[in-house]
XYZ file of C-alpha atoms in Angstrom:
618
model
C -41.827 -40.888 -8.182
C -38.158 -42.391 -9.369
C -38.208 -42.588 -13.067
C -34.831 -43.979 -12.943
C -35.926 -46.818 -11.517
C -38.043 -47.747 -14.290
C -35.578 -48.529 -16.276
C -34.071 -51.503 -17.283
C -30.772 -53.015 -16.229
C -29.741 -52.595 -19.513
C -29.787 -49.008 -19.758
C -27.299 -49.020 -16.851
C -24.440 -47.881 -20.039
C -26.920 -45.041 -20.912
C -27.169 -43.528 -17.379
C -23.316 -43.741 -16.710
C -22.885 -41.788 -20.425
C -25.811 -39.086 -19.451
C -24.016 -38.587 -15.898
C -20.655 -37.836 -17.524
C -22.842 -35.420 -20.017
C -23.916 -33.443 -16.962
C -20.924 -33.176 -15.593
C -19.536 -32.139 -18.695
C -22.281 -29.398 -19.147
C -21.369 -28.194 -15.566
C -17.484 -27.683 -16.428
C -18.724 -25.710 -19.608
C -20.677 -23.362 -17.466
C -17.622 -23.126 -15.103
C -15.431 -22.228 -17.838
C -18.038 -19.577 -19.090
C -18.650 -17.608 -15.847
C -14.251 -17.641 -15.545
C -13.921 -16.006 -18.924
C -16.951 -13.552 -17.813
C -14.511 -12.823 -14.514
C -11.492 -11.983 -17.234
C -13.459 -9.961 -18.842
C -14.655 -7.992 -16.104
C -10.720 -7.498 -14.751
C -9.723 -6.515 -18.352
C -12.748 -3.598 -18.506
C -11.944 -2.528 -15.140
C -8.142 -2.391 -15.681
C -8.901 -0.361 -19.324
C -10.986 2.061 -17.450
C -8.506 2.829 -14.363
C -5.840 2.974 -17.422
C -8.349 5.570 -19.043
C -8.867 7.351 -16.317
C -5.436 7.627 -15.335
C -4.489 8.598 -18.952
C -6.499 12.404 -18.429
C -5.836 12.874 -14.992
C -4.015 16.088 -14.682
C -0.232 15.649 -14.004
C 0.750 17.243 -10.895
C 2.973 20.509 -10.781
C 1.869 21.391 -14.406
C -0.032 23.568 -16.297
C -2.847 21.191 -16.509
C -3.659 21.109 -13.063
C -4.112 24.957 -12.498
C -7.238 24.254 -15.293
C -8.954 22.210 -12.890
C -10.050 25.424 -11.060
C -12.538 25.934 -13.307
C -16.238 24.237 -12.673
C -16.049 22.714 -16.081
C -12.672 21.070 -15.492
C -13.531 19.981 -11.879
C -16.627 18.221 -12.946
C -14.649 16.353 -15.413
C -12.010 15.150 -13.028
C -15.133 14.106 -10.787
C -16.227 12.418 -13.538
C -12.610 10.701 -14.329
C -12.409 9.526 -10.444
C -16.236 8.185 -10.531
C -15.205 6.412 -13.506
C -12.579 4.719 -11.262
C -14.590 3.785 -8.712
C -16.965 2.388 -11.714
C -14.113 -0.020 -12.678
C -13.962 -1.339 -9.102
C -17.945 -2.314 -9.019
C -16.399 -4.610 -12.527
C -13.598 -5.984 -9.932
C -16.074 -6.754 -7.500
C -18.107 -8.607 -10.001
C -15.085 -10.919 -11.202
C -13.847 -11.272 -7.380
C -17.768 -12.521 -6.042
C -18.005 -14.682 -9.366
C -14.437 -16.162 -9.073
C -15.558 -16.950 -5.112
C -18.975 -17.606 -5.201
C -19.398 -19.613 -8.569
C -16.495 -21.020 -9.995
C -14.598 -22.175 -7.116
C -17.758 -23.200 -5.304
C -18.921 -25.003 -8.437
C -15.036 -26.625 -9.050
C -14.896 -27.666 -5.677
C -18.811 -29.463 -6.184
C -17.501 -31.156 -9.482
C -14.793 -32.940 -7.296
C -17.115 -34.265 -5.236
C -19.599 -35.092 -8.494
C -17.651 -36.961 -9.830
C -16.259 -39.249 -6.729
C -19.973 -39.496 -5.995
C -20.752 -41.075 -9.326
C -18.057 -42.957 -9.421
C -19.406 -44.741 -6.213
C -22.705 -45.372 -7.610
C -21.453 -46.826 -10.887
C -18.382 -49.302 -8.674
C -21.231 -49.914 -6.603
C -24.019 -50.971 -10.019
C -20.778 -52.660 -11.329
C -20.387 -54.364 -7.944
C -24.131 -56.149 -8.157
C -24.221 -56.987 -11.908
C -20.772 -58.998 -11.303
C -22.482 -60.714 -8.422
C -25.360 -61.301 -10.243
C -23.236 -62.867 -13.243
C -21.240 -65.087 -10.875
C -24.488 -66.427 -9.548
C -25.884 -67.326 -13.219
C -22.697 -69.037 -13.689
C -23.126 -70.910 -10.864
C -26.493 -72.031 -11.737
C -25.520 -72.909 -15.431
C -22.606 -74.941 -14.033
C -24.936 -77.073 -11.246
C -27.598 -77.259 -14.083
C -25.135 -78.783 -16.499
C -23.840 -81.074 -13.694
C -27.040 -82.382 -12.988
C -27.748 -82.896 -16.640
C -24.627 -85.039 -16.704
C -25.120 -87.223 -13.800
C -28.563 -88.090 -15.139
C -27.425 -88.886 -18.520
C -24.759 -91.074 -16.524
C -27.167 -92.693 -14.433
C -29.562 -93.565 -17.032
C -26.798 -94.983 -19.454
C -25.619 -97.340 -16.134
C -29.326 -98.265 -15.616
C -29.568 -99.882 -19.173
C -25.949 -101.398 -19.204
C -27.292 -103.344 -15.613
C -30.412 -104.230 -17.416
C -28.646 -105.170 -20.405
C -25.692 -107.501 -18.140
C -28.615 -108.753 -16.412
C -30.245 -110.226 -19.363
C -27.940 -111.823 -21.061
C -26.986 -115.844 -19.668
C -23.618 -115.732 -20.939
C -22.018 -113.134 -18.168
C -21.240 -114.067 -14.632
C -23.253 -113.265 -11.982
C -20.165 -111.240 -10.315
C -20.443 -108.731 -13.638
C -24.131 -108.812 -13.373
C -23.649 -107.193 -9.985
C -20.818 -104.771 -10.213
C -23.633 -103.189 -13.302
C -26.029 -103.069 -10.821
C -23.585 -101.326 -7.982
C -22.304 -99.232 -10.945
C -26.133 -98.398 -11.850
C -27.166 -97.659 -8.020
C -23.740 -95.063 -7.393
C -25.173 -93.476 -11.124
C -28.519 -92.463 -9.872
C -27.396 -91.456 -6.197
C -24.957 -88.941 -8.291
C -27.841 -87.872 -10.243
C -29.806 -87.167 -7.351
C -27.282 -85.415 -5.378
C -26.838 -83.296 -8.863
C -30.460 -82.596 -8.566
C -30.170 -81.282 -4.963
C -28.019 -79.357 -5.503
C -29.178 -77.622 -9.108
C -32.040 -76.959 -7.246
C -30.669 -75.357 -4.595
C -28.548 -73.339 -6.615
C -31.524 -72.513 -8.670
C -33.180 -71.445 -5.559
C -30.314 -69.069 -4.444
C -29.841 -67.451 -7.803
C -33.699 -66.717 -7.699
C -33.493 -64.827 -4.741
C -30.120 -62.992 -5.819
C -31.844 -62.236 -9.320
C -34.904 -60.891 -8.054
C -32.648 -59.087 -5.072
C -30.658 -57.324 -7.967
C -33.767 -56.198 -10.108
C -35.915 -55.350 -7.966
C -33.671 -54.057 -4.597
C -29.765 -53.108 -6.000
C -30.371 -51.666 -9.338
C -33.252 -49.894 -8.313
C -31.602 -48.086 -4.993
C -28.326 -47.142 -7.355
C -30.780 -45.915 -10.026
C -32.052 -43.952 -7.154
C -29.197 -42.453 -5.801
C -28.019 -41.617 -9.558
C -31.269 -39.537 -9.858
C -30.696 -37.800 -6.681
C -26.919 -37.193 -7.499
C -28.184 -35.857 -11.446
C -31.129 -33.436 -9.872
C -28.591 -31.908 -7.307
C -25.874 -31.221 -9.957
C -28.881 -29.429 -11.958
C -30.438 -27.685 -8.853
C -26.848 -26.271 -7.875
C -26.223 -25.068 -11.957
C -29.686 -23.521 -11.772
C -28.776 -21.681 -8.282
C -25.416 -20.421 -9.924
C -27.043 -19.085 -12.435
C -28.871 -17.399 -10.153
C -25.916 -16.048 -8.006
C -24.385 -15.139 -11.432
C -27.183 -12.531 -11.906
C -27.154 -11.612 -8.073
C -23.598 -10.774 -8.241
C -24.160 -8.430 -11.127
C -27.047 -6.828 -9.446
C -25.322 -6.263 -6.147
C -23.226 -3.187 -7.704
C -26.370 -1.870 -9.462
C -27.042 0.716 -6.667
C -23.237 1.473 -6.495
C -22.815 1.960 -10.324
C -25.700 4.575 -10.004
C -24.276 6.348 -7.337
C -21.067 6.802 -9.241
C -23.539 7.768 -12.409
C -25.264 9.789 -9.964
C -21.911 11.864 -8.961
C -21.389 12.304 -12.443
C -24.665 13.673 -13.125
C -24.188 15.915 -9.847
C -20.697 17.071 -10.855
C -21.923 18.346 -13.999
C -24.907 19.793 -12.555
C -21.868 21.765 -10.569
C -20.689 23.724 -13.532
C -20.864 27.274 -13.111
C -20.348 29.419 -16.261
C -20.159 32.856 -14.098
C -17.940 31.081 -11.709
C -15.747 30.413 -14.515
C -15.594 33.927 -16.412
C -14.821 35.204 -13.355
C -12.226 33.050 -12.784
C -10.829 34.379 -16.514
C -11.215 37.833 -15.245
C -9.257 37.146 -12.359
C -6.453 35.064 -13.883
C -5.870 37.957 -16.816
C -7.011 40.558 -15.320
C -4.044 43.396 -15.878
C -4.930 46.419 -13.378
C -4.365 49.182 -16.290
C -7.116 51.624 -16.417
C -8.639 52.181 -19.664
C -7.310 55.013 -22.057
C -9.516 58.077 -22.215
C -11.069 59.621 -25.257
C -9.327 60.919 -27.893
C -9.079 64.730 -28.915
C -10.389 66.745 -31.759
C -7.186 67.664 -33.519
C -8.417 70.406 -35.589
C -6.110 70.960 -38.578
C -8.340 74.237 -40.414
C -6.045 76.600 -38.380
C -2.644 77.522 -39.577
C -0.323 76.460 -36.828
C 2.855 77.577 -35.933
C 6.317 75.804 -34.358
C 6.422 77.692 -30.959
C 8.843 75.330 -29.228
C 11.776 77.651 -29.757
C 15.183 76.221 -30.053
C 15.930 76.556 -26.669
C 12.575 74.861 -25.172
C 14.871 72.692 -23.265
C 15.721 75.438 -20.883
C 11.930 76.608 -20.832
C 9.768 75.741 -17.949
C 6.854 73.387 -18.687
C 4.101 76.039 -19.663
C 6.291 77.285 -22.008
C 6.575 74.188 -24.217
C 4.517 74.238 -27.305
C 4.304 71.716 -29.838
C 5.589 72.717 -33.249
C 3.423 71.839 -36.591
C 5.091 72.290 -40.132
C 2.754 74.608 -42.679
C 0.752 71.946 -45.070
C 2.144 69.380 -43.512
C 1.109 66.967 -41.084
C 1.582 67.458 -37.030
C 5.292 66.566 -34.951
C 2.949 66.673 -32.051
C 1.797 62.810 -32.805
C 2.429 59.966 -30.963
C 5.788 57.681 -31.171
C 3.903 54.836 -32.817
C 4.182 56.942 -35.792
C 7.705 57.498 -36.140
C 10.086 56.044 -38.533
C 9.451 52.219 -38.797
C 13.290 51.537 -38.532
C 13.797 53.974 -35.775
C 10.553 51.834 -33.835
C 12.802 48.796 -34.896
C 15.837 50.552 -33.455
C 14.363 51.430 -29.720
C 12.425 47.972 -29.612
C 16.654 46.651 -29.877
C 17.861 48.960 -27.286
C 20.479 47.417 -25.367
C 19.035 45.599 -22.186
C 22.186 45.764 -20.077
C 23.595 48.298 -18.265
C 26.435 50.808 -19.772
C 29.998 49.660 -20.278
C 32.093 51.880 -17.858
C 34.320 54.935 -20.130
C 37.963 53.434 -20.789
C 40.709 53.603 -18.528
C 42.787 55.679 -20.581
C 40.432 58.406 -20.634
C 42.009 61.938 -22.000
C 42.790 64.080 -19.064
C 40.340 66.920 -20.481
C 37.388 64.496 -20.817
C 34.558 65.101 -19.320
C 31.908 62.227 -19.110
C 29.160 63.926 -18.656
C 29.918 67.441 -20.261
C 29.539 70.770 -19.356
C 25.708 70.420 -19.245
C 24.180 67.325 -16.887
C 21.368 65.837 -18.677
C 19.659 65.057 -15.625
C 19.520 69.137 -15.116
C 17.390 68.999 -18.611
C 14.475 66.511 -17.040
C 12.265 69.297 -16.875
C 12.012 70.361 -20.274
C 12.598 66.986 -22.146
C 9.281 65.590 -19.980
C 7.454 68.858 -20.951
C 7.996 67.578 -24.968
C 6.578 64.041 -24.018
C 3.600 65.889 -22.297
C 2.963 67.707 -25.592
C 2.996 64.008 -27.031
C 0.579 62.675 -24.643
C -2.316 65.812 -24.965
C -1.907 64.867 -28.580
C -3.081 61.493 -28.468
C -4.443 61.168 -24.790
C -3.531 57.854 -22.977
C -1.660 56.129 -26.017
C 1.519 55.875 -23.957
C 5.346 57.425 -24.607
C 7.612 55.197 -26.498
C 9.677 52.933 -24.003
C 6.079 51.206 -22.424
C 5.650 49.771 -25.787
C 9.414 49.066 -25.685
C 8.680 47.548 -22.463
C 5.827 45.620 -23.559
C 7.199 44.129 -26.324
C 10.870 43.429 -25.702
C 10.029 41.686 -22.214
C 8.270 39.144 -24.249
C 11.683 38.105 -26.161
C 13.818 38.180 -22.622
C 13.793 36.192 -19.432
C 11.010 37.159 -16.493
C 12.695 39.386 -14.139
C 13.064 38.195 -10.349
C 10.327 40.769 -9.243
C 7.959 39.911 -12.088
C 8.161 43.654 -13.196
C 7.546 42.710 -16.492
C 3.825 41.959 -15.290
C 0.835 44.045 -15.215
C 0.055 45.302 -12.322
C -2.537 42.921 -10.849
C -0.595 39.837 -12.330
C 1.841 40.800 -10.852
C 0.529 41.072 -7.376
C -1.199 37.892 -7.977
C 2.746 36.076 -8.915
C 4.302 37.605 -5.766
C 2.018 36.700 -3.468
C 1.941 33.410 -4.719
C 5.809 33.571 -4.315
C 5.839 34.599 -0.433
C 3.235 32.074 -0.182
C 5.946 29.709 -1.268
C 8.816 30.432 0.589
C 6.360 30.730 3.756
C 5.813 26.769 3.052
C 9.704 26.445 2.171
C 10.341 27.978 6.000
C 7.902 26.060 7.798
C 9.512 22.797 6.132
C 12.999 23.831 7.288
C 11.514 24.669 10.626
C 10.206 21.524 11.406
C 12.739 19.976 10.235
C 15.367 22.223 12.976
C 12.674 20.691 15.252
C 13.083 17.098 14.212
C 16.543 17.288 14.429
C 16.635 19.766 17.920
C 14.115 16.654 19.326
C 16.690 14.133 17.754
C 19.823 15.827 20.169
C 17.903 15.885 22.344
C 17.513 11.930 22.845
C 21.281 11.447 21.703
C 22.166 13.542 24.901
C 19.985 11.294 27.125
C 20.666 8.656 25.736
C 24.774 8.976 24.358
C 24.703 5.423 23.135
C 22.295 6.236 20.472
C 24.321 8.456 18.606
C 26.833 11.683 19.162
C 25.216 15.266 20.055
C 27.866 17.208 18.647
C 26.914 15.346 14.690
C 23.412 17.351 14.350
C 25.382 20.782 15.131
C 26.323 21.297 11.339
C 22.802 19.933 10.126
C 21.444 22.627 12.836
C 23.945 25.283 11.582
C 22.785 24.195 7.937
C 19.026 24.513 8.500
C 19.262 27.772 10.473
C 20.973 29.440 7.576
C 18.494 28.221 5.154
C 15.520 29.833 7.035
C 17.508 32.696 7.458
C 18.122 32.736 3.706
C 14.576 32.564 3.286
C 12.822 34.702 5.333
C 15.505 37.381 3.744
C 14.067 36.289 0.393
C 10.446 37.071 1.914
C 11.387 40.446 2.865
C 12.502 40.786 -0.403
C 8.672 39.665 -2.154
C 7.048 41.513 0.682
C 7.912 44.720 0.280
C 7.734 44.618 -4.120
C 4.128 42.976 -2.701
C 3.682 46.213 -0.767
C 4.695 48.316 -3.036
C 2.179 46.576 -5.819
C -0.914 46.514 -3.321
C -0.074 50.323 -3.123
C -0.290 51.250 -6.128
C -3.191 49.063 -6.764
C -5.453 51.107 -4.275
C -3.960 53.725 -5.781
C -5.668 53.583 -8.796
C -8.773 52.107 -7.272
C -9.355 55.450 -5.084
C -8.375 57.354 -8.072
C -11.126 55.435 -10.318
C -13.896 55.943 -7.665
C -12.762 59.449 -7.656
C -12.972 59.987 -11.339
C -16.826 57.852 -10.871
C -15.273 55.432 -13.671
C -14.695 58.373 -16.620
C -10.914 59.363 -17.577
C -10.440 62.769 -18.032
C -7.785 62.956 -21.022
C -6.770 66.478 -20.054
C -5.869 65.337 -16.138
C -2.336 66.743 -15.749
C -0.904 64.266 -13.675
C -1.875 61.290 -15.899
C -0.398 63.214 -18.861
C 3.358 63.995 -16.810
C 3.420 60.408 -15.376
C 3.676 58.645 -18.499
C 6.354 61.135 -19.384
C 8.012 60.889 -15.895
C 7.468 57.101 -16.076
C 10.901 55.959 -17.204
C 12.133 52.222 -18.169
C 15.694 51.172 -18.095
C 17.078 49.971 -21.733
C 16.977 46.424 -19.590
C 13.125 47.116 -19.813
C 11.903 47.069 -16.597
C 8.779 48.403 -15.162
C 9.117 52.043 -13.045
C 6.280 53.945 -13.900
C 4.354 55.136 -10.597
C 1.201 54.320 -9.828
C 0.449 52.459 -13.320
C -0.197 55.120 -15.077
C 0.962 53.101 -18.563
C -0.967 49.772 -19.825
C 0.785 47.442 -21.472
C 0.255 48.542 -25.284
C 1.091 45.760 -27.902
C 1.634 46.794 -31.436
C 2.777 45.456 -34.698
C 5.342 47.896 -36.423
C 3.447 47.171 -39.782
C 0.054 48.630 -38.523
C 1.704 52.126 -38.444
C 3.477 51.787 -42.160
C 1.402 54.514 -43.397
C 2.249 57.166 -41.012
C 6.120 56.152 -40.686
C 6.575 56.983 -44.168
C 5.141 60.612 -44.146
C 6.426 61.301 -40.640
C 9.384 63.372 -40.265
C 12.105 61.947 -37.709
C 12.260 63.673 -33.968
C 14.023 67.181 -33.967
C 17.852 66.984 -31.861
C 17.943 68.613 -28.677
C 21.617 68.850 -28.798
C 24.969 67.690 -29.783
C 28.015 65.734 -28.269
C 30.806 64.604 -28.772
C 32.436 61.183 -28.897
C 35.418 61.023 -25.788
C 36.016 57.059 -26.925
C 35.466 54.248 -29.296
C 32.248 52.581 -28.756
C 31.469 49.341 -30.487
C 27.955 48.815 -30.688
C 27.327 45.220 -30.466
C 24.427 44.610 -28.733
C 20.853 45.298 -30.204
C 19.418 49.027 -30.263
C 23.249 50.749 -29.848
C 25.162 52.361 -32.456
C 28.855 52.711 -32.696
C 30.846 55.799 -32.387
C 34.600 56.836 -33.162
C 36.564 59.473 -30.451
C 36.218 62.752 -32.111
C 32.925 62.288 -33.612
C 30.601 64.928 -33.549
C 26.845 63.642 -33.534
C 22.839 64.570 -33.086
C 21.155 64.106 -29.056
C 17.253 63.366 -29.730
C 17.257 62.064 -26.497
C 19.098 62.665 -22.951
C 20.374 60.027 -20.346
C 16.984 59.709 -17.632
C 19.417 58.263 -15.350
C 19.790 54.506 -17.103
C 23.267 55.443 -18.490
C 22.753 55.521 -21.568
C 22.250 58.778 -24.226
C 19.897 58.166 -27.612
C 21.985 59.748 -30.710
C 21.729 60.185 -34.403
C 24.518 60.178 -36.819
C 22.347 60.682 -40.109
C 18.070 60.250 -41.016
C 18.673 56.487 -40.489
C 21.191 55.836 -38.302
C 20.326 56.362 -34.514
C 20.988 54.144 -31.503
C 22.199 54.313 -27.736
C 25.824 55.230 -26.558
C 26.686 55.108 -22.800
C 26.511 58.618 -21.532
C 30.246 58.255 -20.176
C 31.718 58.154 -23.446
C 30.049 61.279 -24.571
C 30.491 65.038 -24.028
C 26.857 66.415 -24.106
C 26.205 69.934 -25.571
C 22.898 71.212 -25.169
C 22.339 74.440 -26.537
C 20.395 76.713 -28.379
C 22.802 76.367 -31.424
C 21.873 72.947 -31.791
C 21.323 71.971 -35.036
C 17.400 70.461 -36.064
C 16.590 67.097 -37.732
């Protein structure tokens, strides 16, 4: 049924403005589902940007953390979330294709189509004007000539009547009278013709033309609201395309955090801190009820190590105890010592001066280790002085090349890493001396490509780089050797010991007292028998103050000036005659004390060591 057709020619004006409405309505949705596309780029761009934002930045800090389960999961999560802002591209890309350039294109042709219809309804109602004009004009015509005719009729009749015209008047009346009504009947054919034709065009125009562009204007108006109606539909199909995508991408998240693995993780701790020190053992009863007497005679430095004793004042509290409770200045004063090695003695050296003295302090090892093995069956496994030293003033310098100032299984872990390095840094170079071997190889086929002889330096170049290299793994290799040996070391000794220290074990006790550190604190202790021990000087304040300072061993004398610049020395004047608490272990330097607080490091060359029994005590 065409309800358009129902309608009257006069409503023509109200279909033409309801058509435009549609087409109006149709550019509104277009302009909706564009704006829905902007949105869509705008959330996906905002969540690549997020996602980008916490990605870990490469060759940092950050992006060792994404070892752990926890951190991976999250990154999953981050990339997921990227692929999540492409399903939102997607959308705006099939909208922007499928709907609003589909639906643009379709308003084009809308609107030429309606335009056709209307010219076309415009078209008939002008023809159907031009044939009432017609009519009114033959109508009127007619009217005339019978009005004309009719007047001529009664002038004849009135010529003819009266006796006082001529008979030539009377007849030119009645020839005027006769051409009258002929016109008037001519009129009258042809009104009624014209009457006849506009009849037919009238009832061709109502009932044939306006109804067939009525038609075709409901037709055009129910496809423009069919195709909005199947937009909508592709708008919602669009959107539910990605559905299945955006849950897989959920999906991974869920997954990825499903992936977390607390153990994995602590273990991961464990590995990344884990030092390789053994735990200290227990400590010892130190039983104070028995008198106890100084044994270490004044010559203990020429006794052999079961002669050494530790000496204990009467009422007073032991010497025997451990250097974290010394002086607090003279902890102060060692944590400075100078981290460099000693300034060689002056050139204009007396003749009679003796660098060394009579006495070589490296002779006096034996006895001077026995006094820290006294220490260290005092207070099992706290260890001597200089690996706190160590500890502590290796956090205030630069890392050494060999990562000494590591623990153990740190630093196996750093110079592995490091050969692992340089591996990749030779294999680069190598293929590279391949590229380039390959490359003069070509220019000696082919000599118009380029000149042979112009790769030799690169060649030369590369080859000393790899050589330069695999020196440098040597190097890492055999401080990695050295590490690892140590390291299964320990582990056989542990498995030996079935996981208990024995504080009394006498090699334990002499290695931390043979275990010597340059003043530049590095690590030489064998076998890590000393863990790193951090400790804040104010933690000991109550024993420093009661504790009385360590006893001399000896005396020197000063061969040269020494100015004492750098941190843990002391300065000396030629002549001077000063205190030896403790001798050179090979580092070069000698620890002296001029008065209770003034002690420091002076290079053993500028000294003349005495070390005998006559030496004066603290």
């Amino acid at each position: 049924i065409s309800y358009f057709t129902h309608l009257f020619e006069d409503q023509f004006d109200n279909l033409e403005k309801h058509t435009q409405w549609g087409i109006d309505i149709l550019e509104k949705y277009i302009k909706f589902v564009k704006e829905r596309t902007e949105i869509e780029l705008s959330y996906a761009k905002q969540l690549r940007n997020l996602s980008k934002r916490y990605q870990p930045k490469k060759n940092s800090k950050e992006e060792e953390e994404y070892k752990y389960t926890s951190c991976k999961a999250f990154l999953s999560t981050l990339n997921e979330m990227n692929d999540y802002a492409g399903q939102h591209e997607v959308i705006s890309e099939n909208m922007t294709s499928q709907i609003t350039v589909e639906l643009a294109r379709y308003v084009q042709e809308l609107k030429q189509e309606r335009k056709s219809h209307f010219h076309e309804g415009r078209k008939a109602q002008q023809h159907i004007e031009t044939c009432w004009k017609q009519l009114e004009s033959s109508k009127r015509r007619f009217e005339r000539d019978c009005k004309e005719a009719d007047r001529a009729q009664q002038y004849f009749e009135k010529m003819d009547a009266d006796i006082n015209v001529t008979k030539a008047d009377v007849e030119k009346a009645r020839q005027q009278a006769q051409i009258r009504h002929q016109m008037a009947e001519d009129s009258k054919a042809d009104y009624s013709s014209v009457l006849q034709k506009f009849n037919h065009e009238q009832h061709e125009y109502y009932h044939t033309h306006i109804p067939n562009i009525f038609q075709k204007i409901q037709e055009m108006e129910e496809r423009r609201i069919v195709r909005i109606g199947e937009s909508m539909k592709t708008y919602a199909e669009v959107d539910r395309q990605v559905i299945p995508i955006i849950g897989k991408c959920l999906d991974e998240i869920v997954k990825a955090a499903e992936s977390t693995d607390q153990k994995n993780d602590s273990q991961l701790v464990i590995e990344a801190y884990k030092s390789g020190f053994e735990p200290p053992g227990d400590i010892e009863f130190e039983d104070y009820t028995q008198p106890m007497k100084r044994t270490v005679s004044d010559n203990s430095l020429s006794n052999s190590r079961g002669e050494g004793k530790q000496e204990h004042k009467p009422g007073g509290k032991s010497k025997g105890k451990l250097w974290p409770f010394i002086k607090k200045n003279k902890l102060m004063s060692l944590l400075t010592s100078p981290h460099q090695p000693p300034p060689p003695p002056p050139a204009s050296a007396s003749p009679s001066a003796v660098p060394n003295g009579p006495q070589s302090p490296k002779q006096q090892k034996e006895p001077l280790s026995h006094r820290f093995n006294e220490f260290m069956t005092s207070k099992p496994k706290i260890h001597c002085f200089r690996s706190l030293k160590r500890g502590l003033s290796l956090k205030l310098g630069a890392t050494p090349e060999d990562f000494s100032n590591l623990p153990p299984e740190q630093r196996r872990k750093k110079l592995q890493q490091k050969v692992d390095e340089l591996n990749k840094e030779i294999q680069k170079e190598m293929d590279q001396r391949d590229a380039i071997t390959k490359m003069k190889d070509v220019y000696i086929k082919n000599p118009q490509m380029g000149d042979p002889a112009s790769l030799d330096h690169k060649l030369t170049e590369v080859g000393q780089n790899i050589e330069k290299l695999r020196l440098e793994v040597q190097k890492f290799e055999a401080w990695l050797a050295e590490v690892e040996g140590r390291l299964s070391a320990r582990n056989e000794q542990i498995r030996r010991q079935s996981g208990v220290y024995d504080a009394q074990n006498p090699p334990s006790v002499n290695n931390c007292a043979q275990d010597r550190e340059s003043p530049d604190g590095s690590y030489t202790e064998e076998q890590s028998q000393e863990s790193e021990v951090k400790v804040l000087a104010t933690d000991f304040d109550d024993e420093f103050d009661d504790e009385e300072p360590l006893p001399a061993i000896g005396t020197c004398k000063a061969l040269y000036t020494f100015e004492g610049q750098n941190e843990g020395t002391i300065s000396v004047v030629e002549g001077e005659t000063l205190y030896i608490i403790e001798e050179d272990k090979g580092d070069g330097w000698t620890r002296i004390r001029r008065n209770e607080d003034e002690e420091g490091y002076v290079p053993t060359s500028y000294v003349e060591v005495y070390l005998d029994k006559n030496a004066k005590g603290a």
